[in-house]
């Protein structure tokens, strides 16, 4: 039944399958009512890391089949919410050929689907018992249901939910903290409700959702909920798109700015999530709708007073058949993500239509010239992800249009007909290779939001047009564009700007060093921004809507307005500065700026020798204390990444990701006693470091791991590196890299070994070890360099108590290591890696022990043990 918990159950199955290592990979795809083979294949390929070069279904099926047959990791495929038989071979799942590598689980509301697909085992998911129902209901309705005035009513309401988790959750959440009178009213409504014929949706579930909807006190919340159902089933719904729909539809007409509208929509969505009517999406920018909740929402929205017609994702190939009456009364129509190729040649009679969504109909290449003739009430039009090449003449008739979404219309050349849209507020032109623009800017007077970033197109026509005309967009609040080549003074004269994202500012006036006339303290009013003032610099902030980023290149002293903007900056890139110190009391950039940064990149500073002034080292306020991501690139004079006087405290307590490139003078990543307590990822490329963990004095003992949280370590082209950990005996305690999971060492030509035996057995979490092109490497692990101790260690190595280095290793790759003679020197007993499943050993001509044969045998044995354990648990 719909709402019984099928999806929740298989999600937990997927989680347990990975946690218990029953499967190396888990692929979960939602199918929904209309089977879309291309979408299914695309989602499977993305999860499996398979890059698709072709778009043909049969070719992709063959590629997926090869990937599933030859995988080293056993794959569990979960196909959720099937409504009809799906021929697995058409997708690329050929079970007869991949019986040992792939298993499939499906969920469906229809038992016949299981039988048609010849499932080996069919499990009917029952509803909850009365006791289970009460526990779940109480967890959502709160402890107040135990009060004498409510308990009996609450138990009756819970029973009316008929053991369906979705009904219990939605209704329990809705009735939390409500009065006994409300409980009594709801109970009577549930008992008196009539059967509603929705396929796969029970009466109890329908009524619980409908009552929850009716209890929403704000009309805007109801409208927001209904707008979520215009998307296809199981869709990740972008909060920003919902904001555009609601603002464009005049539903929040009294709100002054788009930023305030977004805040209100976010609050409404939080309320809907709290009521159980919506679910959290893949991240904070998205929400989702349970498929059963969506079915009910569509039914509610179809009522005359709401006038929603939602046919998203139904596989339609043409315009839907509808009655004349329905056309006259329809106000919101969604045909999103169908297969519509042609629109009716005659004008469509939709006099009240306010919102039309044709997004995702990729085979729709043209719109009849007079198509919009009788859609004069249209306020929101979404043509994104279609194949259209131009906009029709009838655009001149939709003069009330406020929102026009043309995102990723990759063939769109001509947008000249938007000029008459004088009420247009939101214009989205992402990835549109436009070459014909309006001759005038009559549409500019009301525009508040313009987005035209180009990811898949190099067209600059839009950049040129808008750079020239932007000063006329007096109401503009949010701007997203690739390249601005106008006067920056004119740009910031737009008094309502709160969001400004430009991948490249061609600074014609050298604005960075010139004071500008700022309207109403412009830097203070700017809420979100990413501005790059370096020509051709690779964009690092990716137009994240929440960022506050700057990319600056030093030319002359920075203007005051830039310094003010720096105070709000959270992501900062500094390119080709001539300073010797990054953070200095005498610098143009105040040290206070660095105290609030979250991301920092320092690139191509030829004179940089220190990160901090010595005077700053003794201050209580530590610069960079909020930093999470740091990149230092091409600074040939930098000798230390962290100042030595900071040895008694952490300068970078929050740093999680550190990348070091082309630092030929860099001697150490860290110095004695220094620690990066939260660093999880470290990348070192073409640097002069000799050690990752080092000591300058023989007598120094390092008692703690300087990288206690490090999980991923990659070292490339470090030709001066001779050891991972410096050699004094006092450093041989096995306390380093305790959390490391992945280690990659490439092209470190002087490195002779990685770790001592004591260090290696202490690395309990290492799963992946990949070593390549290290010409001098003789062994991965050594016991000692002292000959007398070597004799005793060899004895120990033969002893039954010998522990394999890296005890939880799952993946081992040794490639192009001409001097490698053994994995562990002196020769040790065969490794007992109980979790190793994949091994690749190539071009190691001096390898004396039969390591590859032993390890391959071990991998096979471990795979068989896992398979046996899985079948027993199954």
Coordinates of N, CA and C in Angstrom, one line a residue, residues 254-337:
X254 N 3.0 41.7 -1.2 CA 3.3 42.8 -0.3 C 4.7 42.8 0.2
X255 N 5.5 41.8 -0.2 CA 6.9 41.7 0.3 C 7.8 42.5 -0.6
X256 N 8.7 43.3 -0.1 CA 9.4 44.3 -0.9 C 10.5 43.7 -1.7
X257 N 11.4 42.9 -1.1 CA 12.6 42.4 -1.8 C 12.5 40.9 -2.0
X258 N 13.2 40.4 -3.0 CA 13.3 39.0 -3.3 C 14.0 38.2 -2.1
X259 N 14.9 38.9 -1.5 CA 15.6 38.2 -0.4 C 14.6 37.9 0.8
X260 N 13.7 38.9 1.0 CA 12.6 38.7 2.0 C 11.6 37.7 1.6
X261 N 11.3 37.6 0.3 CA 10.4 36.6 -0.3 C 11.0 35.2 0.0
X262 N 12.3 35.1 -0.3 CA 13.0 33.8 -0.1 C 12.9 33.4 1.4
X263 N 13.1 34.3 2.3 CA 13.0 34.0 3.7 C 11.6 33.5 4.1
X264 N 10.6 34.1 3.5 CA 9.2 33.7 3.8 C 9.0 32.3 3.3
X265 N 9.4 32.1 2.0 CA 9.2 30.7 1.4 C 10.0 29.7 2.3
X266 N 11.2 30.0 2.7 CA 11.9 29.0 3.5 C 11.2 28.7 4.8
X267 N 10.6 29.8 5.4 CA 9.8 29.5 6.6 C 8.6 28.7 6.4
X268 N 7.9 28.9 5.2 CA 6.7 28.1 4.9 C 7.1 26.7 4.7
X269 N 8.3 26.5 4.0 CA 8.7 25.1 3.7 C 9.1 24.4 5.0
X270 N 9.7 25.1 6.0 CA 10.0 24.5 7.3 C 8.7 24.1 8.0
X271 N 7.7 25.0 7.9 CA 6.4 24.6 8.5 C 5.8 23.4 7.9
X272 N 5.9 23.3 6.5 CA 5.4 22.1 5.8 C 6.2 20.8 6.2
X273 N 7.5 21.0 6.4 CA 8.3 19.8 6.8 C 7.9 19.4 8.2
X274 N 7.7 20.4 9.1 CA 7.3 20.2 10.5 C 6.0 19.4 10.6
X275 N 5.1 19.7 9.6 CA 3.8 19.1 9.5 C 3.8 17.7 8.9
X276 N 5.0 17.3 8.4 CA 5.1 16.0 7.7 C 4.6 16.0 6.3
X277 N 4.3 17.2 5.8 CA 3.8 17.2 4.4 C 5.0 17.3 3.4
X278 N 6.1 17.7 3.8 CA 7.3 17.7 2.9 C 8.5 17.0 3.7
X279 N 9.5 16.7 2.9 CA 10.7 16.0 3.4 C 11.9 16.9 3.0
X280 N 13.0 16.7 3.8 CA 14.2 17.4 3.5 C 14.8 16.8 2.2
X281 N 15.3 17.7 1.4 CA 15.9 17.3 0.1 C 17.4 16.9 0.3
X282 N 18.1 16.8 -0.8 CA 19.5 16.4 -0.8 C 20.4 17.3 0.0
X283 N 20.0 18.6 0.1 CA 20.7 19.5 0.9 C 19.8 20.7 1.3
X284 N 20.3 21.7 1.9 CA 19.4 22.8 2.4 C 18.7 23.5 1.4
X285 N 19.2 23.4 0.1 CA 18.5 24.2 -1.0 C 17.4 23.5 -1.6
X286 N 17.0 22.3 -1.1 CA 15.9 21.5 -1.7 C 15.0 20.9 -0.7
X287 N 13.8 20.6 -1.2 CA 12.8 19.8 -0.4 C 12.3 18.7 -1.3
X288 N 11.7 17.7 -0.7 CA 11.1 16.6 -1.5 C 9.6 16.4 -1.0
X289 N 8.9 15.7 -1.8 CA 7.5 15.4 -1.5 C 7.3 13.9 -1.6
X290 N 6.8 13.2 -0.6 CA 6.5 11.8 -0.7 C 5.5 11.5 -1.8
X291 N 5.7 10.4 -2.6 CA 4.9 10.2 -3.8 C 3.4 10.2 -3.4
X292 N 3.1 9.6 -2.3 CA 1.6 9.5 -1.9 C 1.1 10.9 -1.5
X293 N 1.9 11.7 -0.8 CA 1.5 13.0 -0.5 C 1.3 13.8 -1.7
X294 N 2.2 13.6 -2.7 CA 2.0 14.3 -4.0 C 0.7 13.9 -4.7
X295 N 0.4 12.6 -4.7 CA -0.9 12.2 -5.3 C -2.1 12.9 -4.7
X296 N -2.0 13.1 -3.3 CA -3.1 13.7 -2.6 C -3.1 15.2 -3.0
X297 N -1.9 15.8 -3.0 CA -1.8 17.2 -3.3 C -2.3 17.5 -4.7
X298 N -2.1 16.7 -5.7 CA -2.6 16.9 -7.0 C -4.1 16.8 -7.0
X299 N -4.7 15.9 -6.2 CA -6.1 15.7 -6.1 C -6.7 17.0 -5.5
X300 N -6.1 17.5 -4.5 CA -6.5 18.7 -3.8 C -6.4 19.9 -4.8
X301 N -5.3 20.0 -5.5 CA -5.0 21.1 -6.4 C -6.0 21.2 -7.6
X302 N -6.5 20.0 -7.9 CA -7.4 19.9 -9.1 C -8.8 20.5 -8.8
X303 N -9.1 20.7 -7.5 CA -10.4 21.2 -7.2 C -10.5 22.6 -7.8
X304 N -11.8 23.0 -8.0 CA -12.1 24.3 -8.8 C -11.4 25.5 -8.1
X305 N -11.4 25.6 -6.8 CA -10.8 26.8 -6.2 C -9.3 26.9 -6.3
X306 N -8.6 25.8 -6.5 CA -7.2 25.8 -6.6 C -6.8 25.9 -8.1
X307 N -7.5 25.2 -8.9 CA -7.3 25.2 -10.4 C -5.9 24.8 -10.8
X308 N -5.4 23.8 -10.2 CA -4.1 23.2 -10.6 C -4.3 22.1 -11.6
X309 N -3.6 22.0 -12.7 CA -3.6 20.8 -13.6 C -2.1 20.4 -13.7
X310 N -1.8 19.3 -13.0 CA -0.4 18.8 -12.9 C -0.3 17.5 -13.6
X311 N 0.5 17.5 -14.7 CA 0.7 16.3 -15.5 C 2.2 16.1 -15.7
X312 N 3.0 16.4 -14.7 CA 4.5 16.4 -14.9 C 4.9 14.9 -14.9
X313 N 5.9 14.6 -15.8 CA 6.5 13.3 -15.8 C 5.6 12.2 -16.1
X314 N 4.5 12.4 -16.9 CA 3.6 11.4 -17.3 C 3.9 10.7 -18.6
X315 N 4.9 11.1 -19.3 CA 5.3 10.5 -20.6 C 4.4 11.0 -21.7
X316 N 3.8 12.2 -21.6 CA 3.0 12.7 -22.7 C 3.8 13.0 -23.9
X317 N 3.3 12.7 -25.1 CA 4.0 13.0 -26.3 C 3.4 14.2 -27.0
X318 N 2.2 14.7 -26.6 CA 1.6 15.8 -27.2 C 0.8 16.6 -26.1
X319 N 0.2 17.7 -26.5 CA -0.6 18.5 -25.6 C -1.8 17.6 -25.0
X320 N -2.0 17.7 -23.7 CA -3.1 16.8 -23.2 C -4.5 17.2 -23.6
X321 N -5.3 16.2 -23.7 CA -6.7 16.5 -24.0 C -7.4 17.0 -22.8
X322 N -8.2 18.1 -23.0 CA -8.9 18.6 -21.8 C -10.1 19.3 -22.3
X323 N -11.1 19.4 -21.4 CA -12.4 20.0 -21.8 C -12.3 21.5 -21.9
X324 N -13.2 22.1 -22.7 CA -13.2 23.6 -22.8 C -13.4 24.3 -21.5
X325 N -14.2 23.7 -20.6 CA -14.4 24.3 -19.3 C -13.2 24.2 -18.5
X326 N -12.5 23.1 -18.5 CA -11.2 23.0 -17.7 C -10.2 24.0 -18.2
X327 N -10.1 24.2 -19.5 CA -9.2 25.2 -20.1 C -9.6 26.6 -19.6
X328 N -10.8 26.9 -19.6 CA -11.3 28.2 -19.2 C -10.9 28.5 -17.8
X329 N -11.0 27.5 -16.9 CA -10.8 27.7 -15.5 C -9.4 27.4 -14.9
X330 N -8.6 26.8 -15.7 CA -7.3 26.4 -15.3 C -6.4 27.6 -15.1
X331 N -5.7 27.6 -13.9 CA -4.8 28.7 -13.6 C -3.4 28.4 -13.5
X332 N -3.1 27.1 -13.3 CA -1.7 26.6 -13.2 C -1.6 25.3 -13.9
X333 N -0.8 25.2 -14.9 CA -0.6 24.0 -15.7 C 0.8 23.6 -15.7
X334 N 1.1 22.3 -15.3 CA 2.5 21.8 -15.4 C 2.5 20.6 -16.3
X335 N 3.3 20.7 -17.3 CA 3.6 19.6 -18.2 C 5.1 19.3 -18.2
X336 N 5.7 19.5 -17.1 CA 7.1 19.4 -16.9 C 7.6 17.9 -17.1
X337 N 8.8 17.8 -17.8 CA 9.4 16.5 -18.0 C 8.5 15.5 -18.6

